[in-house]
Amino acid sequence: MHAQPMETSPESPRQLHKFGGSSLASPDCYRRVVDVLTAHASQQDLIVVSAAGKTTNQLIMWLAQLDKDGRVAHETLQTVRAFQQDLIENLVDGETKQQLVDALYADIATIASLGDKGVSENDKAYVQGFGEVWSARLLAQLLKQHQRAAVMLDSRQCLRAERAAQPEVDRGASWPLLQNQLSQHSDTHVVITGFMAQNQAGETVLLGRNGSDYSATVLGALAGVSRVTIWSDVAGVYSADPRHVDNACLLPLIRLDEAGELARLAAPVLHSRTLQPVAQSATDLTLRCTQAPDSGSTRIERVLATGRGAKIITALDEVSLLQFDVARGQDFQAIKQELSRILSQLKVQPLATDYQDDQYRILLAFTTEVVALVMAQIQDAGLSAELKLREGFTMVAAVGAGVVNNPVHCHGFYQQLKSQPVEFISESASGLSMVAILRQVHTQALVASLHDALFQAQRRIGLVLVGKGNIGTRWLSLFAEQKAHLEKRHGKEVSLISVVDSRNQWLDFAGIDATQVLEGFDERCEPYFDDEWLTRLLNHPYDDVIVLDVTASASLAYLYPRLAEHGFHLISANKEAGAAPAEQYHAIQQAFSKTGRHWLYNATVGAGLPINYAVQDLRESGDTIVALSGIFSGTLSWLFLQFSGEVPFSVLLEQAWQQGLTEPDPRDDLSGADVVRKLVILAREAGMSLEPEQVKVESLVPKSLADLSLDAFLDHAHQMDEQLQERLDKAHKNRSVLRYVARLNADGKAQVSLETLPSEHPLAHLLPCDNVFAIESHWYRENPLVIRGPGAGRNVTAGAIQSDLNRLISRLH
């Protein structure tokens, strides 16, 4: 294979989507693919397709029938034509329909003519590639019919390979050909045939088992896409086969080396050749389900550090053993080395190996599919050993980085197998798997028992605290008090593994004592740049990681989708994401939904009050919320309850800031920005569409103070006193009070402002820091549902974070 730079940029906006035969097996399947591309693909994204349904198998059947029964072969070919024509008839409109039918008939005639004259090996490969051609041609036309620019590309125009048992694409020769094709079709879906390449003689070369997936990742790497998504009828990699293990869970992330080990063990969801281009480029690989695109996914992560143990139980029936008995006196080590050389030359790895040095015996396990080829090659090599083929075996394996060093998983694996007919158990040299070869057993039951034994042990949860100011400091002390109780309640180990401030990070996967953070942080922390703190977390050894964002950082809110993609859960006191523009907000929601991660943010509104949960419960029970109102700021509630005219407003503001009752910059409270964010968050929870700019806002911050530094603002805050004193005096004359009120009416109009309310008004008689939320709905129209209580302060906000933590841990199984 010629060396060639991949020209891959992780920042490239272009992606590649690959659809297998099961995703194209019927007209409805094709429509579903178009829906998926409409929702998840940009116009410039590439698409690779397999043959629809069982088309390739039927073409192979036709080839096999030619020499046996011409009439049966003819019927098989007509079945292929009828299936393809039915797809066209049900999917395409107008003149194009007849054009595609005519092209199909011409192809069928070409195939039939090859059968009439005797089919060469080159002809056989050429015939088997027609399924991909028909899929690409039809999908490109269907996309155009849905107003998406698309063109078909035959992969033989851009991929070069020579025939071999497992052909490899010559990337050096292929790269300029592909770049030339893509340069002609910018901002256009290029629908490319999978499975095929062309050799120097201009003949079709089939890329073998899982060739379409392999061609997809090769094309993705050559095209420099940021991500290849393989769409199939499963959402990704599970902890066991979900068809047979009820509590198998989808893994949002697995490491590249773990994926490679699964492929080596013949797991059907992955193949080692598919992973090669991913390992050799900056292209990401994701597995998703066409039928349920939002049900989650598995991302193949480029992390090669020490892992914590098993993640997946996999099994395989139809396993065969090659047994080598070496005569005493022969050089046993030399024969082992020669065997290794032969297998390396064949590019075939055994599923498991057992070297019995004292018995001069070697056992190699292979899939029944490849064992004959391996046996023939070894026999041709004339190895000085008696070779015996033994059939009728099964394999089960526990896969995961570090599994062989995990005493709990090793013990569980051996305990579950001690009563089984085990031939031998081996540990992979890489430390990525434990493999048992057994005489045939009830595989499904064994996998289920192994899954329960290994994965029902205590889960380990790592916590990352971002922000160690007022709220973060209070939460640390609260967590230290509650840690043992939290672990006992949920049966899980919970450890603080990182504390991050605006410039530095303390990271320790062994765990950090929450009581030592404040005094030990400066000594133990390391500086980071940009999102480096997040990258450092990727090698974590925990079952789940929960990030606690107690900052007010907008830049951190932009990282939320990446937290989800990396498999992290999130608890927010930060309001920036919840009140972001709708496009950003929905992108964050979708990122967590698609990866099966959780995002809780009850602390963003009302501190410890359960207002978000109340709104969610109303909606989920079938009610419709039509209006929201109340005092949403505990800070402004405290200020205007204390503001009687005896003490200047600016002095009260200084006290509130010192006590941690305000946002880090109190202008966020005084300007109404914090109240606006809370109103937007609540409105969205209530199913109402509201953007921050749609809220009419009265700011209490004079323009002259708006752009000052925080220190300068506090020094000049007295400039607010005169105007607010005048408003207070006027209110007192009318036997009224000042309250800062948020309202979202049934007509969709929203405002936050300082209102003058009669002294007998329900919002007039509050306790300092009280929030009041009034919810009007179809069920609570005449008498609104009211939630009232303290809504500001480090204690109640830290308590809300701890409450969300309890709630989230209870969801992790």
PDB file of C-alpha atoms in Angstrom, residues 92 126 172 188 193 210 255 275 358 385 404 450 500 600 612 634 641 689 702 719 765:
ATOM      1  CA  VAL A  92     -39.803   7.767  -8.145  1.00  0.00           C
ATOM      2  CA  TYR A 126     -18.609  -7.282 -12.112  1.00  0.00           C
ATOM      3  CA  GLY A 172      -1.997   6.767  -2.816  1.00  0.00           C
ATOM      4  CA  THR A 188     -24.009  18.242  -3.547  1.00  0.00           C
ATOM      5  CA  THR A 193     -21.265   2.690  -4.350  1.00  0.00           C
ATOM      6  CA  ASN A 210     -17.861  -6.019   5.284  1.00  0.00           C
ATOM      7  CA  ARG A 255     -12.249   3.005  22.586  1.00  0.00           C
ATOM      8  CA  LEU A 275     -11.402   0.394  11.641  1.00  0.00           C
ATOM      9  CA  ASP A 358       4.629 -29.065  28.792  1.00  0.00           C
ATOM     10  CA  ALA A 385       3.734 -31.004  13.750  1.00  0.00           C
ATOM     11  CA  VAL A 404      -7.289  -8.938  32.575  1.00  0.00           C
ATOM     12  CA  LEU A 450     -21.768 -13.500  32.543  1.00  0.00           C
ATOM     13  CA  VAL A 500     -11.831  23.170  37.535  1.00  0.00           C
ATOM     14  CA  LEU A 600     -30.489  18.216  34.818  1.00  0.00           C
ATOM     15  CA  ASN A 612     -38.701  22.843  36.816  1.00  0.00           C
ATOM     16  CA  GLY A 634     -34.318  35.803  45.118  1.00  0.00           C
ATOM     17  CA  LEU A 641     -37.934  43.641  50.918  1.00  0.00           C
ATOM     18  CA  SER A 689     -41.581  29.181  22.407  1.00  0.00           C
ATOM     19  CA  PRO A 702     -27.915  53.234  34.802  1.00  0.00           C
ATOM     20  CA  GLN A 719     -25.649  56.577  41.499  1.00  0.00           C
ATOM     21  CA  HIS A 765     -45.847  39.826  51.758  1.00  0.00           C
TER      22      HIS A 765
END
